[in-house]
PDB file of C-alpha atoms in Angstrom:
ATOM      1  CA  UNK A   1     -90.691  11.144 -33.335  1.00  0.00           C
ATOM      2  CA  UNK A   2     -91.925   8.175 -35.370  1.00  0.00           C
ATOM      3  CA  UNK A   3     -89.920   4.943 -35.135  1.00  0.00           C
ATOM      4  CA  UNK A   4     -89.129   5.242 -38.850  1.00  0.00           C
ATOM      5  CA  UNK A   5     -87.199   8.406 -38.001  1.00  0.00           C
ATOM      6  CA  UNK A   6     -85.091   6.719 -35.322  1.00  0.00           C
ATOM      7  CA  UNK A   7     -81.479   5.693 -36.051  1.00  0.00           C
ATOM      8  CA  UNK A   8     -81.654   2.343 -37.817  1.00  0.00           C
ATOM      9  CA  UNK A   9     -79.802   0.427 -35.082  1.00  0.00           C
ATOM     10  CA  UNK A  10     -82.434   1.539 -32.527  1.00  0.00           C
ATOM     11  CA  UNK A  11     -85.524   0.429 -34.469  1.00  0.00           C
ATOM     12  CA  UNK A  12     -86.904  -2.847 -33.046  1.00  0.00           C
ATOM     13  CA  UNK A  13     -87.212  -4.708 -36.364  1.00  0.00           C
ATOM     14  CA  UNK A  14     -83.798  -3.680 -37.654  1.00  0.00           C
ATOM     15  CA  UNK A  15     -82.252  -4.381 -34.268  1.00  0.00           C
ATOM     16  CA  UNK A  16     -83.718  -7.884 -34.300  1.00  0.00           C
ATOM     17  CA  UNK A  17     -82.410  -8.576 -37.801  1.00  0.00           C
ATOM     18  CA  UNK A  18     -78.953  -7.247 -37.072  1.00  0.00           C
ATOM     19  CA  UNK A  19     -78.398  -8.477 -33.520  1.00  0.00           C
ATOM     20  CA  UNK A  20     -80.990 -11.182 -32.842  1.00  0.00           C
ATOM     21  CA  UNK A  21     -84.279 -11.260 -30.865  1.00  0.00           C
ATOM     22  CA  UNK A  22     -82.567 -11.806 -27.496  1.00  0.00           C
ATOM     23  CA  UNK A  23     -81.136  -8.265 -27.665  1.00  0.00           C
ATOM     24  CA  UNK A  24     -84.593  -6.660 -27.666  1.00  0.00           C
ATOM     25  CA  UNK A  25     -86.289  -5.478 -24.502  1.00  0.00           C
ATOM     26  CA  UNK A  26     -89.805  -6.684 -23.632  1.00  0.00           C
ATOM     27  CA  UNK A  27     -91.185  -3.362 -24.870  1.00  0.00           C
ATOM     28  CA  UNK A  28     -89.327  -3.642 -28.192  1.00  0.00           C
ATOM     29  CA  UNK A  29     -90.541  -7.216 -28.778  1.00  0.00           C
ATOM     30  CA  UNK A  30     -94.093  -6.217 -27.944  1.00  0.00           C
ATOM     31  CA  UNK A  31     -93.854  -3.188 -30.236  1.00  0.00           C
ATOM     32  CA  UNK A  32     -93.147  -5.461 -33.212  1.00  0.00           C
ATOM     33  CA  UNK A  33     -96.518  -7.130 -32.632  1.00  0.00           C
ATOM     34  CA  UNK A  34     -98.342  -3.879 -31.954  1.00  0.00           C
ATOM     35  CA  UNK A  35     -96.865  -2.462 -35.189  1.00  0.00           C
ATOM     36  CA  UNK A  36     -98.364   1.003 -34.924  1.00  0.00           C
ATOM     37  CA  UNK A  37     -98.774   3.502 -32.139  1.00  0.00           C
ATOM     38  CA  UNK A  38    -101.433   6.093 -31.392  1.00  0.00           C
ATOM     39  CA  UNK A  39    -101.304   9.870 -31.807  1.00  0.00           C
ATOM     40  CA  UNK A  40     -98.408  11.149 -29.738  1.00  0.00           C
ATOM     41  CA  UNK A  41     -97.033   7.684 -28.945  1.00  0.00           C
ATOM     42  CA  UNK A  42     -94.942   5.227 -30.916  1.00  0.00           C
ATOM     43  CA  UNK A  43     -95.519   1.476 -30.787  1.00  0.00           C
ATOM     44  CA  UNK A  44     -92.630   1.250 -28.303  1.00  0.00           C
ATOM     45  CA  UNK A  45     -94.227   3.909 -26.084  1.00  0.00           C
ATOM     46  CA  UNK A  46     -97.512   2.042 -26.232  1.00  0.00           C
ATOM     47  CA  UNK A  47     -95.758  -1.225 -25.378  1.00  0.00           C
ATOM     48  CA  UNK A  48     -94.098   0.361 -22.351  1.00  0.00           C
ATOM     49  CA  UNK A  49     -97.467   1.702 -21.182  1.00  0.00           C
ATOM     50  CA  UNK A  50     -99.020  -1.770 -21.504  1.00  0.00           C
ATOM     51  CA  UNK A  51     -96.196  -3.444 -19.597  1.00  0.00           C
ATOM     52  CA  UNK A  52     -96.495  -0.870 -16.821  1.00  0.00           C
ATOM     53  CA  UNK A  53    -100.280  -1.214 -16.718  1.00  0.00           C
ATOM     54  CA  UNK A  54    -100.245  -5.003 -16.372  1.00  0.00           C
ATOM     55  CA  UNK A  55     -97.014  -5.347 -14.416  1.00  0.00           C
ATOM     56  CA  UNK A  56     -94.921  -7.159 -16.991  1.00  0.00           C
ATOM     57  CA  UNK A  57     -94.967  -9.319 -20.104  1.00  0.00           C
ATOM     58  CA  UNK A  58     -96.209 -12.448 -18.391  1.00  0.00           C
ATOM     59  CA  UNK A  59     -99.187 -10.677 -16.811  1.00  0.00           C
ATOM     60  CA  UNK A  60     -99.960  -8.954 -20.104  1.00  0.00           C
ATOM     61  CA  UNK A  61    -100.062 -12.216 -22.045  1.00  0.00           C
ATOM     62  CA  UNK A  62    -102.228 -13.809 -19.335  1.00  0.00           C
ATOM     63  CA  UNK A  63    -104.841 -11.028 -19.565  1.00  0.00           C
ATOM     64  CA  UNK A  64    -108.161 -11.829 -21.213  1.00  0.00           C
ATOM     65  CA  UNK A  65    -109.491  -9.921 -24.209  1.00  0.00           C
ATOM     66  CA  UNK A  66    -111.730  -7.624 -22.168  1.00  0.00           C
ATOM     67  CA  UNK A  67    -108.875  -6.603 -19.874  1.00  0.00           C
ATOM     68  CA  UNK A  68    -106.428  -6.044 -22.707  1.00  0.00           C
ATOM     69  CA  UNK A  69    -108.824  -4.135 -24.947  1.00  0.00           C
ATOM     70  CA  UNK A  70    -109.510  -1.610 -22.186  1.00  0.00           C
ATOM     71  CA  UNK A  71    -105.988  -0.296 -22.757  1.00  0.00           C
ATOM     72  CA  UNK A  72    -105.497   2.514 -25.244  1.00  0.00           C
ATOM     73  CA  UNK A  73    -104.370   1.403 -28.691  1.00  0.00           C
ATOM     74  CA  UNK A  74    -105.253  -2.265 -28.249  1.00  0.00           C
ATOM     75  CA  UNK A  75    -108.144  -3.932 -30.000  1.00  0.00           C
ATOM     76  CA  UNK A  76    -109.338  -7.420 -30.814  1.00  0.00           C
ATOM     77  CA  UNK A  77    -106.851  -7.851 -33.667  1.00  0.00           C
ATOM     78  CA  UNK A  78    -103.832  -7.164 -31.443  1.00  0.00           C
ATOM     79  CA  UNK A  79    -105.202  -9.454 -28.737  1.00  0.00           C
ATOM     80  CA  UNK A  80    -105.519 -12.234 -31.319  1.00  0.00           C
ATOM     81  CA  UNK A  81    -101.937 -11.680 -32.516  1.00  0.00           C
ATOM     82  CA  UNK A  82    -100.541 -11.849 -28.998  1.00  0.00           C
ATOM     83  CA  UNK A  83    -102.495 -14.983 -28.137  1.00  0.00           C
ATOM     84  CA  UNK A  84    -101.360 -16.621 -31.370  1.00  0.00           C
ATOM     85  CA  UNK A  85     -97.719 -15.883 -30.541  1.00  0.00           C
ATOM     86  CA  UNK A  86     -98.181 -17.317 -27.043  1.00  0.00           C
ATOM     87  CA  UNK A  87     -99.755 -20.494 -28.392  1.00  0.00           C
ATOM     88  CA  UNK A  88     -96.954 -20.913 -30.943  1.00  0.00           C
ATOM     89  CA  UNK A  89     -94.477 -20.797 -28.076  1.00  0.00           C
ATOM     90  CA  UNK A  90     -96.389 -23.491 -26.204  1.00  0.00           C
ATOM     91  CA  UNK A  91     -96.567 -25.709 -29.279  1.00  0.00           C
ATOM     92  CA  UNK A  92     -92.863 -25.224 -29.949  1.00  0.00           C
ATOM     93  CA  UNK A  93     -92.091 -26.514 -26.458  1.00  0.00           C
ATOM     94  CA  UNK A  94     -94.492 -29.435 -26.979  1.00  0.00           C
ATOM     95  CA  UNK A  95     -92.846 -30.422 -30.259  1.00  0.00           C
ATOM     96  CA  UNK A  96     -89.416 -30.114 -28.680  1.00  0.00           C
ATOM     97  CA  UNK A  97     -90.521 -32.440 -25.898  1.00  0.00           C
ATOM     98  CA  UNK A  98     -91.915 -35.014 -28.342  1.00  0.00           C
ATOM     99  CA  UNK A  99     -88.702 -35.029 -30.401  1.00  0.00           C
ATOM    100  CA  UNK A 100     -86.705 -36.268 -27.417  1.00  0.00           C
ATOM    101  CA  UNK A 101     -85.774 -39.946 -27.764  1.00  0.00           C
ATOM    102  CA  UNK A 102     -86.707 -40.413 -24.109  1.00  0.00           C
ATOM    103  CA  UNK A 103     -88.049 -38.090 -21.461  1.00  0.00           C
ATOM    104  CA  UNK A 104     -84.568 -37.406 -20.197  1.00  0.00           C
ATOM    105  CA  UNK A 105     -84.443 -33.632 -20.127  1.00  0.00           C
ATOM    106  CA  UNK A 106     -85.976 -32.413 -16.887  1.00  0.00           C
ATOM    107  CA  UNK A 107     -85.455 -28.819 -17.983  1.00  0.00           C
ATOM    108  CA  UNK A 108     -87.421 -29.285 -21.228  1.00  0.00           C
ATOM    109  CA  UNK A 109     -90.217 -31.033 -19.343  1.00  0.00           C
ATOM    110  CA  UNK A 110     -90.412 -28.302 -16.722  1.00  0.00           C
ATOM    111  CA  UNK A 111     -90.310 -25.509 -19.330  1.00  0.00           C
ATOM    112  CA  UNK A 112     -93.143 -27.143 -21.243  1.00  0.00           C
ATOM    113  CA  UNK A 113     -95.340 -27.719 -18.197  1.00  0.00           C
ATOM    114  CA  UNK A 114     -94.708 -24.255 -16.774  1.00  0.00           C
ATOM    115  CA  UNK A 115     -95.683 -22.692 -20.112  1.00  0.00           C
ATOM    116  CA  UNK A 116     -98.868 -24.767 -20.209  1.00  0.00           C
ATOM    117  CA  UNK A 117    -100.116 -24.352 -16.646  1.00  0.00           C
ATOM    118  CA  UNK A 118     -98.401 -21.615 -14.655  1.00  0.00           C
ATOM    119  CA  UNK A 119    -100.765 -18.766 -15.511  1.00  0.00           C
ATOM    120  CA  UNK A 120    -104.040 -20.676 -15.502  1.00  0.00           C
ATOM    121  CA  UNK A 121    -106.575 -19.059 -13.197  1.00  0.00           C
ATOM    122  CA  UNK A 122    -108.321 -22.336 -12.383  1.00  0.00           C
ATOM    123  CA  UNK A 123    -106.953 -25.741 -11.428  1.00  0.00           C
ATOM    124  CA  UNK A 124    -106.248 -28.038 -14.371  1.00  0.00           C
ATOM    125  CA  UNK A 125    -105.321 -31.735 -14.282  1.00  0.00           C
ATOM    126  CA  UNK A 126    -103.253 -33.080 -17.164  1.00  0.00           C
ATOM    127  CA  UNK A 127    -101.474 -36.290 -18.134  1.00  0.00           C
ATOM    128  CA  UNK A 128     -98.293 -36.979 -20.098  1.00  0.00           C
ATOM    129  CA  UNK A 129     -98.696 -40.362 -21.802  1.00  0.00           C
ATOM    130  CA  UNK A 130     -95.431 -42.219 -22.451  1.00  0.00           C
ATOM    131  CA  UNK A 131     -94.426 -45.441 -24.152  1.00  0.00           C
ATOM    132  CA  UNK A 132     -92.318 -48.124 -22.473  1.00  0.00           C
ATOM    133  CA  UNK A 133     -89.122 -46.222 -23.381  1.00  0.00           C
ATOM    134  CA  UNK A 134     -90.529 -43.054 -21.796  1.00  0.00           C
ATOM    135  CA  UNK A 135     -91.014 -41.304 -25.122  1.00  0.00           C
ATOM    136  CA  UNK A 136     -93.865 -38.803 -25.142  1.00  0.00           C
ATOM    137  CA  UNK A 137     -96.954 -40.068 -26.941  1.00  0.00           C
ATOM    138  CA  UNK A 138     -99.336 -37.269 -25.986  1.00  0.00           C
ATOM    139  CA  UNK A 139    -100.093 -34.540 -23.491  1.00  0.00           C
ATOM    140  CA  UNK A 140    -103.743 -34.057 -22.617  1.00  0.00           C
ATOM    141  CA  UNK A 141    -105.687 -31.700 -20.392  1.00  0.00           C
ATOM    142  CA  UNK A 142    -108.338 -34.002 -18.958  1.00  0.00           C
ATOM    143  CA  UNK A 143    -110.063 -32.153 -16.125  1.00  0.00           C
ATOM    144  CA  UNK A 144    -110.738 -28.540 -15.237  1.00  0.00           C
ATOM    145  CA  UNK A 145    -111.853 -27.289 -11.876  1.00  0.00           C
ATOM    146  CA  UNK A 146    -112.115 -24.171  -9.779  1.00  0.00           C
ATOM    147  CA  UNK A 147    -109.559 -22.034  -8.008  1.00  0.00           C
ATOM    148  CA  UNK A 148    -109.342 -24.602  -5.213  1.00  0.00           C
ATOM    149  CA  UNK A 149    -109.714 -28.046  -6.768  1.00  0.00           C
ATOM    150  CA  UNK A 150    -110.596 -30.393  -9.608  1.00  0.00           C
ATOM    151  CA  UNK A 151    -112.661 -33.574  -9.815  1.00  0.00           C
ATOM    152  CA  UNK A 152    -110.429 -36.313 -11.268  1.00  0.00           C
ATOM    153  CA  UNK A 153    -111.799 -39.622 -12.593  1.00  0.00           C
ATOM    154  CA  UNK A 154    -109.373 -42.581 -12.726  1.00  0.00           C
ATOM    155  CA  UNK A 155    -111.491 -44.411 -15.292  1.00  0.00           C
ATOM    156  CA  UNK A 156    -111.070 -41.579 -17.805  1.00  0.00           C
ATOM    157  CA  UNK A 157    -107.284 -41.503 -17.304  1.00  0.00           C
ATOM    158  CA  UNK A 158    -107.070 -45.267 -17.843  1.00  0.00           C
ATOM    159  CA  UNK A 159    -109.302 -45.014 -20.909  1.00  0.00           C
ATOM    160  CA  UNK A 160    -107.030 -42.373 -22.480  1.00  0.00           C
ATOM    161  CA  UNK A 161    -103.874 -44.286 -21.522  1.00  0.00           C
ATOM    162  CA  UNK A 162    -105.149 -47.448 -23.205  1.00  0.00           C
ATOM    163  CA  UNK A 163    -106.141 -45.456 -26.293  1.00  0.00           C
ATOM    164  CA  UNK A 164    -102.545 -44.188 -26.607  1.00  0.00           C
ATOM    165  CA  UNK A 165    -101.170 -47.649 -25.779  1.00  0.00           C
ATOM    166  CA  UNK A 166     -99.152 -45.978 -23.029  1.00  0.00           C
ATOM    167  CA  UNK A 167     -96.773 -47.924 -20.833  1.00  0.00           C
ATOM    168  CA  UNK A 168     -96.347 -45.122 -18.312  1.00  0.00           C
ATOM    169  CA  UNK A 169     -97.841 -41.771 -17.349  1.00  0.00           C
ATOM    170  CA  UNK A 170     -96.880 -38.605 -15.547  1.00  0.00           C
ATOM    171  CA  UNK A 171     -99.679 -36.743 -13.800  1.00  0.00           C
ATOM    172  CA  UNK A 172     -99.575 -32.955 -13.701  1.00  0.00           C
ATOM    173  CA  UNK A 173    -101.757 -30.324 -12.109  1.00  0.00           C
ATOM    174  CA  UNK A 174    -101.361 -26.681 -11.181  1.00  0.00           C
ATOM    175  CA  UNK A 175    -102.054 -24.678  -8.050  1.00  0.00           C
ATOM    176  CA  UNK A 176    -103.491 -21.290  -9.083  1.00  0.00           C
ATOM    177  CA  UNK A 177    -102.366 -19.889  -5.738  1.00  0.00           C
ATOM    178  CA  UNK A 178     -98.793 -20.171  -7.019  1.00  0.00           C
ATOM    179  CA  UNK A 179     -97.730 -22.421  -4.123  1.00  0.00           C
ATOM    180  CA  UNK A 180     -96.700 -25.831  -5.469  1.00  0.00           C
ATOM    181  CA  UNK A 181     -96.795 -27.643  -2.115  1.00  0.00           C
ATOM    182  CA  UNK A 182     -98.966 -30.788  -2.488  1.00  0.00           C
ATOM    183  CA  UNK A 183    -102.020 -31.112  -0.281  1.00  0.00           C
ATOM    184  CA  UNK A 184    -103.115 -34.204   1.595  1.00  0.00           C
ATOM    185  CA  UNK A 185    -105.876 -34.580  -0.994  1.00  0.00           C
ATOM    186  CA  UNK A 186    -103.202 -34.566  -3.744  1.00  0.00           C
ATOM    187  CA  UNK A 187    -101.360 -37.384  -1.964  1.00  0.00           C
ATOM    188  CA  UNK A 188    -104.502 -39.489  -1.528  1.00  0.00           C
ATOM    189  CA  UNK A 189    -105.476 -38.972  -5.170  1.00  0.00           C
ATOM    190  CA  UNK A 190    -102.006 -40.027  -6.328  1.00  0.00           C
ATOM    191  CA  UNK A 191    -102.204 -43.249  -4.331  1.00  0.00           C
ATOM    192  CA  UNK A 192    -105.645 -43.995  -5.731  1.00  0.00           C
ATOM    193  CA  UNK A 193    -104.529 -43.367  -9.321  1.00  0.00           C
ATOM    194  CA  UNK A 194    -101.348 -45.417  -8.920  1.00  0.00           C
ATOM    195  CA  UNK A 195    -103.376 -48.392  -7.699  1.00  0.00           C
ATOM    196  CA  UNK A 196    -105.862 -48.050 -10.558  1.00  0.00           C
ATOM    197  CA  UNK A 197    -103.108 -47.794 -13.194  1.00  0.00           C
ATOM    198  CA  UNK A 198    -101.272 -50.797 -11.762  1.00  0.00           C
ATOM    199  CA  UNK A 199    -104.346 -52.956 -12.473  1.00  0.00           C
ATOM    200  CA  UNK A 200    -103.880 -52.348 -16.210  1.00  0.00           C
ATOM    201  CA  UNK A 201    -100.061 -52.616 -16.078  1.00  0.00           C
ATOM    202  CA  UNK A 202     -99.356 -48.904 -16.581  1.00  0.00           C
ATOM    203  CA  UNK A 203     -96.641 -47.317 -14.455  1.00  0.00           C
ATOM    204  CA  UNK A 204     -97.127 -44.017 -12.682  1.00  0.00           C
ATOM    205  CA  UNK A 205     -93.723 -42.345 -12.974  1.00  0.00           C
ATOM    206  CA  UNK A 206     -94.492 -39.080 -11.222  1.00  0.00           C
ATOM    207  CA  UNK A 207     -97.066 -36.531 -10.188  1.00  0.00           C
ATOM    208  CA  UNK A 208     -95.936 -32.943 -10.674  1.00  0.00           C
ATOM    209  CA  UNK A 209     -97.517 -29.897  -9.063  1.00  0.00           C
ATOM    210  CA  UNK A 210     -96.934 -26.637 -10.940  1.00  0.00           C
ATOM    211  CA  UNK A 211     -96.797 -23.379  -9.018  1.00  0.00           C
ATOM    212  CA  UNK A 212     -95.551 -19.909  -9.811  1.00  0.00           C
ATOM    213  CA  UNK A 213     -91.964 -20.514 -10.917  1.00  0.00           C
ATOM    214  CA  UNK A 214     -91.652 -23.741  -8.948  1.00  0.00           C
ATOM    215  CA  UNK A 215     -92.605 -27.367  -9.368  1.00  0.00           C
ATOM    216  CA  UNK A 216     -92.862 -30.190  -6.852  1.00  0.00           C
ATOM    217  CA  UNK A 217     -92.202 -33.811  -7.865  1.00  0.00           C
ATOM    218  CA  UNK A 218     -93.904 -36.599  -5.902  1.00  0.00           C
ATOM    219  CA  UNK A 219     -91.219 -38.978  -7.111  1.00  0.00           C
ATOM    220  CA  UNK A 220     -88.383 -36.823  -5.799  1.00  0.00           C
ATOM    221  CA  UNK A 221     -90.118 -36.598  -2.425  1.00  0.00           C
ATOM    222  CA  UNK A 222     -90.568 -40.340  -2.207  1.00  0.00           C
ATOM    223  CA  UNK A 223     -94.363 -40.095  -2.359  1.00  0.00           C
ATOM    224  CA  UNK A 224     -94.663 -42.577  -5.250  1.00  0.00           C
TER     225      UNK A 224
END
């Protein structure tokens, strides 16, 4: 039976309009983007198949175009739509973070950084540049590495900090393994960067390591 023949309160679009997006299941939300099904399957059926194939919404959105387009009923256009929706979510969190008077909401910061880095398949080193009142000036991805590490250059971080006229920074990198526990190399790098930033009167507030659903703060552990 086509979705148009379903009772109105069960159709994903009507359900969203009447009761809000939070009431929709992952399959129903995904079906709104998919829009149309394939012979013998509605968009909701197709969405359920995709979620089962990839293991959930997060894994589906993290899939590359080749992986996603191997699934029945999904082509380049649908991949583009899904990636656009994911990027809008990331930018929403970034704008929300920048609107804060100061960087006082740990939850907003963690949500933003998790959305940016949690599902990256390689290690990425980023910096949050802040003014003297700890307001966010910019967030930049400065270095990319492999599954196991990233080459980080203090001179480039200082150069970008001076460009933004930053008074403080927060360093951030992910562990693709999903385990957020800092390594000895992470600790040595943090010390080196703190010393370099101190020379130009920029404070290192924290170094955060992003894992799979967890985050470790150097500041909270007394490592800064």
